[in-house]
Amino acid sequence: MDTGADSGTGGAEPDSNVGFLRCFGRQMKLLREAAGLTQAELGSLVGYGEAQIAAVEQGRRIPKPELIDAVDRVVGARGVLVAMKDEVAKARYPSFFRRYVQLEAEAVELHAYISHVIKGLLQTEECARAVFQMWRPLLGEESIEQGVSARMERQKLFARRPAPLLSFVIDEHVLRRPLGGQEVWRGQLEQLLIYGHQRNVEMQVMPTGREEHAGLAGPFTLIHSSKGRRMAYMEVQDVSALYAEPKKVSPLEATYGVLRAQALTPRESLAFIEKLLGEL
């Protein structure tokens, strides 16, 4: 099921990233002190609070790219911190999910069957935060915000040019579960409509009343890379699998083709989502 890093909460808590983030934080602290600045003074110069600077230096918070740029400039690091930006960005995700995120960002085509909860790539900020807040055991506020930020970062895919071809088949019951409350869910459905009206995106709903359903084995994502590679990604909790072998990928491609044939057409699906919005 799609309940881990992609749609649920896998990756909100640090894993093997802890050591790297602490190392980055110590490096930033040394550069700050060499520049003769306190945490409060540095925060004032870069537009962040003292507590946020402290959290980054202690490895408890993943800094945003713009913060790294600003600190590097203010402390005169000459690119030392900027050079680590890519690794810091990867630290937003659990190790098992990083390769998928990279492939997702570079995909020329991405097709996903969604059967449990809206895919992280499609979630609004409010919905993502609600999903993280529901997790048990409870996550800390910083972990929640880091997870939300990472999820929003992935949505740059929709603005990428040239635009990738994207399609999603979503089980009806997923659209009827108002995670976060009606207002949050209204915003989520509205976002699906916005995405669904983009020329490079096709959104399809699988009605609950269908007597035949090819996706009973669970959700999956198909990825076509710019180099012509065809891959499939599947995940359950914090266990994932990324396949590139034709004998693994081809059956899932066939399954997805049948799912699209069984689901409502894209136009019918957008009308269905609009109807759900009217019921809220």
Short mmCIF file of C-alpha atoms in Angstrom, two decimals:
data_model
loop_
_atom_site.label_atom_id
_atom_site.label_comp_id
_atom_site.label_asym_id
_atom_site.label_seq_id
_atom_site.Cartn_x
_atom_site.Cartn_y
_atom_site.Cartn_z
CA MET A 1 0.00 0.00 0.00
CA ASP A 2 1.07 3.57 -0.69
CA THR A 3 1.32 4.56 2.95
CA GLY A 4 4.97 5.30 3.54
CA ALA A 5 7.20 8.08 2.27
CA ASP A 6 5.14 8.64 -0.87
CA SER A 7 1.72 9.25 0.64
CA GLY A 8 1.88 8.71 4.36
CA THR A 9 4.68 9.63 6.69
CA GLY A 10 7.77 7.59 6.00
CA GLY A 11 10.79 9.85 6.15
CA ALA A 12 9.37 12.43 8.52
CA GLU A 13 11.69 11.22 11.25
CA PRO A 14 15.44 11.25 10.52
CA ASP A 15 17.19 7.96 9.85
CA SER A 16 20.77 7.67 8.56
CA ASN A 17 20.58 11.39 7.79
CA VAL A 18 21.18 12.37 11.41
CA GLY A 19 24.97 12.15 11.24
CA PHE A 20 25.18 14.21 8.07
CA LEU A 21 22.84 16.92 9.36
CA ARG A 22 24.82 17.21 12.59
CA CYS A 23 28.03 17.50 10.59
CA PHE A 24 26.49 20.23 8.43
CA GLY A 25 25.25 22.00 11.56
CA ARG A 26 28.70 21.92 13.18
CA GLN A 27 30.26 23.30 10.00
CA MET A 28 27.73 26.13 9.93
CA LYS A 29 28.37 26.89 13.61
CA LEU A 30 32.14 27.07 13.09
CA LEU A 31 31.71 29.43 10.14
CA ARG A 32 29.28 31.61 12.13
CA GLU A 33 31.65 31.85 15.07
CA ALA A 34 34.58 32.60 12.76
CA ALA A 35 32.52 35.50 11.40
CA GLY A 36 32.01 36.76 14.97
CA LEU A 37 28.22 36.35 14.93
CA THR A 38 25.84 35.02 17.55
CA GLN A 39 22.93 32.81 16.53
CA ALA A 40 20.56 35.75 17.06
CA GLU A 41 22.70 38.07 14.94
CA LEU A 42 22.99 35.56 12.11
CA GLY A 43 19.26 34.91 12.24
CA SER A 44 18.54 38.64 11.97
CA LEU A 45 20.84 39.01 8.97
CA VAL A 46 19.29 36.10 7.04
CA GLY A 47 15.67 36.59 8.09
CA TYR A 48 15.29 33.61 10.43
CA GLY A 49 14.77 33.31 14.17
CA GLU A 50 17.50 32.42 16.64
CA ALA A 51 15.71 29.16 17.49
CA GLN A 52 15.74 28.12 13.82
CA ILE A 53 19.46 28.80 13.49
CA ALA A 54 20.11 26.82 16.67
CA ALA A 55 18.01 23.89 15.42
CA VAL A 56 19.98 23.74 12.16
CA GLU A 57 23.32 23.91 13.97
CA GLN A 58 22.25 21.08 16.26
CA GLY A 59 21.15 18.91 13.31
CA ARG A 60 17.52 18.97 14.42
CA ARG A 61 16.16 20.92 11.45
CA ILE A 62 16.77 20.55 7.73
CA PRO A 63 17.61 24.01 6.35
CA LYS A 64 15.87 25.31 3.24
CA PRO A 65 18.05 26.01 0.18
CA GLU A 66 17.52 29.76 0.52
CA LEU A 67 18.72 29.67 4.14
CA ILE A 68 21.89 27.84 3.11
CA ASP A 69 22.54 30.41 0.38
CA ALA A 70 22.00 33.32 2.77
CA VAL A 71 24.17 31.91 5.57
CA ASP A 72 26.97 31.03 3.14
CA ARG A 73 26.97 34.62 1.89
CA VAL A 74 26.72 36.30 5.31
CA VAL A 75 29.47 34.27 7.02
CA GLY A 76 31.76 34.42 4.00
CA ALA A 77 31.84 30.66 3.50
CA ARG A 78 32.75 31.03 -0.19
CA GLY A 79 30.47 28.21 -1.29
CA VAL A 80 31.39 25.67 1.39
CA LEU A 81 27.80 25.41 2.63
CA VAL A 82 26.25 25.82 -0.82
CA ALA A 83 28.30 22.85 -2.02
CA MET A 84 26.38 20.66 0.44
CA LYS A 85 22.90 21.80 -0.66
CA ASP A 86 22.16 18.72 -2.75
CA GLU A 87 23.04 16.38 0.11
CA VAL A 88 20.96 18.45 2.52
CA ALA A 89 18.01 18.21 0.12
CA LYS A 90 18.37 14.42 -0.03
CA ALA A 91 18.28 14.30 3.78
CA ARG A 92 14.61 15.29 3.60
CA TYR A 93 13.79 11.75 2.54
CA PRO A 94 14.45 8.32 4.08
CA SER A 95 17.25 6.43 2.39
CA PHE A 96 14.88 3.90 0.80
CA PHE A 97 12.94 6.73 -0.91
CA ARG A 98 15.74 8.93 -2.26
CA ARG A 99 16.31 7.09 -5.52
CA TYR A 100 12.61 7.20 -6.29
CA VAL A 101 12.43 10.97 -5.62
CA GLN A 102 15.30 11.55 -8.03
CA LEU A 103 13.65 9.43 -10.73
CA GLU A 104 10.29 11.14 -10.13
CA ALA A 105 11.82 14.59 -10.57
CA GLU A 106 13.47 13.57 -13.86
CA ALA A 107 10.65 11.43 -15.30
CA VAL A 108 9.31 12.10 -18.79
CA GLU A 109 6.27 9.97 -17.91
CA LEU A 110 4.82 8.97 -14.54
CA HIS A 111 1.69 6.86 -14.07
CA ALA A 112 0.29 5.89 -10.67
CA TYR A 113 -2.49 3.72 -9.31
CA ILE A 114 -3.69 5.11 -5.95
CA SER A 115 -5.74 2.88 -3.66
CA HIS A 116 -5.30 4.02 -0.05
CA VAL A 117 -4.51 7.71 0.40
CA ILE A 118 -3.83 10.55 -2.05
CA LYS A 119 -0.29 10.25 -3.41
CA GLY A 120 2.14 12.65 -1.71
CA LEU A 121 2.90 14.23 -5.08
CA LEU A 122 -0.74 15.39 -5.24
CA GLN A 123 -1.37 16.43 -1.65
CA THR A 124 -1.98 20.03 -0.63
CA GLU A 125 0.15 21.45 2.14
CA GLU A 126 -2.80 21.27 4.55
CA CYS A 127 -3.60 17.68 3.65
CA ALA A 128 0.03 16.62 3.94
CA ARG A 129 0.27 18.24 7.38
CA ALA A 130 -2.93 16.49 8.49
CA VAL A 131 -1.58 13.12 7.33
CA PHE A 132 1.68 13.62 9.22
CA GLN A 133 -0.19 14.72 12.35
CA MET A 134 -2.28 11.53 12.30
CA TRP A 135 0.73 9.23 12.40
CA ARG A 136 1.36 7.01 15.41
CA PRO A 137 3.63 7.14 17.28
CA LEU A 138 3.24 10.91 17.22
CA LEU A 139 5.79 12.93 15.25
CA GLY A 140 7.44 16.08 16.56
CA GLU A 141 6.45 19.44 15.08
CA GLU A 142 9.82 19.88 13.38
CA SER A 143 9.53 16.42 11.81
CA ILE A 144 6.05 17.27 10.55
CA GLU A 145 7.17 20.55 8.99
CA GLN A 146 10.19 18.90 7.39
CA GLY A 147 7.96 16.24 5.90
CA VAL A 148 5.49 18.80 4.56
CA SER A 149 8.29 20.88 3.06
CA ALA A 150 9.78 17.84 1.33
CA ARG A 151 6.40 16.89 -0.10
CA MET A 152 5.80 20.38 -1.47
CA GLU A 153 9.26 20.38 -3.04
CA ARG A 154 8.33 17.31 -5.10
CA GLN A 155 5.41 19.17 -6.68
CA LYS A 156 7.81 21.23 -8.77
CA LEU A 157 7.34 18.36 -11.20
CA PHE A 158 4.04 19.92 -12.32
CA ALA A 159 5.76 23.16 -13.33
CA ARG A 160 8.73 21.53 -15.05
CA ARG A 161 9.37 22.27 -18.71
CA PRO A 162 9.30 20.37 -20.92
CA ALA A 163 6.24 19.02 -19.15
CA PRO A 164 6.21 15.31 -18.28
CA LEU A 165 3.20 13.16 -19.13
CA LEU A 166 1.39 12.29 -15.89
CA SER A 167 -1.60 10.08 -15.21
CA PHE A 168 -3.32 8.87 -12.05
CA VAL A 169 -6.01 6.26 -11.41
CA ILE A 170 -7.58 6.90 -8.00
CA ASP A 171 -10.02 4.62 -6.20
CA GLU A 172 -13.28 6.40 -5.39
CA HIS A 173 -13.10 5.66 -1.67
CA VAL A 174 -9.80 7.56 -1.48
CA LEU A 175 -11.62 10.68 -2.67
CA ARG A 176 -14.40 10.22 -0.12
CA ARG A 177 -12.14 10.06 2.95
CA PRO A 178 -12.02 13.70 4.23
CA LEU A 179 -8.59 13.62 5.85
CA GLY A 180 -8.02 16.71 7.97
CA GLY A 181 -11.69 17.73 7.94
CA GLN A 182 -14.04 19.07 5.28
CA GLU A 183 -12.25 22.35 4.63
CA VAL A 184 -8.89 20.66 4.20
CA TRP A 185 -10.46 18.05 1.97
CA ARG A 186 -12.25 20.66 -0.10
CA GLY A 187 -8.87 22.22 -0.84
CA GLN A 188 -7.47 18.79 -1.72
CA LEU A 189 -10.24 18.04 -4.21
CA GLU A 190 -9.86 21.51 -5.72
CA GLN A 191 -6.15 20.86 -6.22
CA LEU A 192 -6.90 17.57 -7.97
CA LEU A 193 -9.19 19.47 -10.34
CA ILE A 194 -6.50 22.07 -11.03
CA TYR A 195 -3.95 19.38 -11.81
CA GLY A 196 -6.48 17.37 -13.79
CA HIS A 197 -7.15 20.29 -16.13
CA GLN A 198 -3.49 20.59 -17.11
CA ARG A 199 -2.89 19.35 -20.65
CA ASN A 200 -0.15 16.95 -19.59
CA VAL A 201 -2.13 15.40 -16.71
CA GLU A 202 -4.90 12.81 -16.86
CA MET A 203 -6.86 12.05 -13.70
CA GLN A 204 -9.17 9.02 -13.63
CA VAL A 205 -11.49 7.73 -10.91
CA MET A 206 -12.13 4.04 -10.33
CA PRO A 207 -15.76 3.83 -9.12
CA THR A 208 -16.45 1.67 -6.08
CA GLY A 209 -19.36 0.08 -7.94
CA ARG A 210 -17.20 -1.52 -10.60
CA GLU A 211 -17.64 -5.30 -10.66
CA GLU A 212 -14.15 -5.83 -12.10
CA HIS A 213 -10.95 -4.28 -10.74
CA ALA A 214 -7.43 -5.09 -11.99
CA GLY A 215 -5.63 -3.38 -9.11
CA LEU A 216 -6.51 -5.55 -6.14
CA ALA A 217 -2.84 -6.41 -5.54
CA GLY A 218 -2.20 -2.83 -4.42
CA PRO A 219 -0.86 0.53 -5.62
CA PHE A 220 2.22 1.15 -7.73
CA THR A 221 3.92 3.84 -9.80
CA LEU A 222 5.36 3.49 -13.30
CA ILE A 223 8.25 5.76 -14.32
CA HIS A 224 9.67 6.38 -17.77
CA SER A 225 13.06 8.08 -17.67
CA SER A 226 14.57 10.47 -20.18
CA LYS A 227 17.03 7.71 -21.08
CA GLY A 228 14.25 5.35 -22.14
CA ARG A 229 14.30 3.21 -18.99
CA ARG A 230 10.93 1.93 -17.76
CA MET A 231 10.69 1.30 -14.03
CA ALA A 232 8.11 0.46 -11.39
CA TYR A 233 8.01 1.51 -7.75
CA MET A 234 6.03 -0.10 -4.95
CA GLU A 235 6.00 0.61 -1.23
CA VAL A 236 4.51 -0.60 2.04
CA GLN A 237 5.31 1.24 5.27
CA ASP A 238 9.09 1.84 5.12
CA VAL A 239 9.80 -1.07 2.78
CA SER A 240 10.04 -0.27 -0.91
CA ALA A 241 11.02 -1.86 -4.18
CA LEU A 242 12.19 -0.22 -7.39
CA TYR A 243 12.18 -2.51 -10.43
CA ALA A 244 13.83 -2.00 -13.81
CA GLU A 245 13.65 -5.57 -15.13
CA PRO A 246 11.09 -6.00 -17.97
CA LYS A 247 9.73 -9.19 -16.37
CA LYS A 248 8.71 -7.12 -13.33
CA VAL A 249 7.70 -3.89 -15.07
CA SER A 250 5.76 -5.24 -18.06
CA PRO A 251 3.01 -6.99 -16.03
CA LEU A 252 2.43 -3.79 -14.04
CA GLU A 253 2.22 -1.76 -17.26
CA ALA A 254 -0.39 -4.22 -18.52
CA THR A 255 -2.29 -3.96 -15.24
CA TYR A 256 -2.26 -0.17 -15.44
CA GLY A 257 -3.64 -0.29 -18.97
CA VAL A 258 -6.57 -2.41 -17.78
CA LEU A 259 -7.14 -0.10 -14.79
CA ARG A 260 -7.41 2.90 -17.10
CA ALA A 261 -9.91 1.05 -19.26
CA GLN A 262 -12.01 0.10 -16.22
CA ALA A 263 -11.99 3.59 -14.68
CA LEU A 264 -14.03 6.63 -15.65
CA THR A 265 -12.60 8.68 -18.51
CA PRO A 266 -10.60 11.79 -17.57
CA ARG A 267 -13.53 14.06 -18.44
CA GLU A 268 -15.99 11.91 -16.48
CA SER A 269 -13.55 11.80 -13.57
CA LEU A 270 -13.22 15.58 -13.32
CA ALA A 271 -17.01 15.84 -13.35
CA PHE A 272 -17.14 13.22 -10.58
CA ILE A 273 -14.66 15.18 -8.43
CA GLU A 274 -16.67 18.35 -9.01
CA LYS A 275 -19.76 16.49 -7.81
CA LEU A 276 -17.93 15.40 -4.64
CA LEU A 277 -16.95 19.01 -4.03
CA GLY A 278 -20.60 20.02 -4.23
CA GLU A 279 -21.45 17.48 -1.53
CA LEU A 280 -19.02 18.99 1.02
#
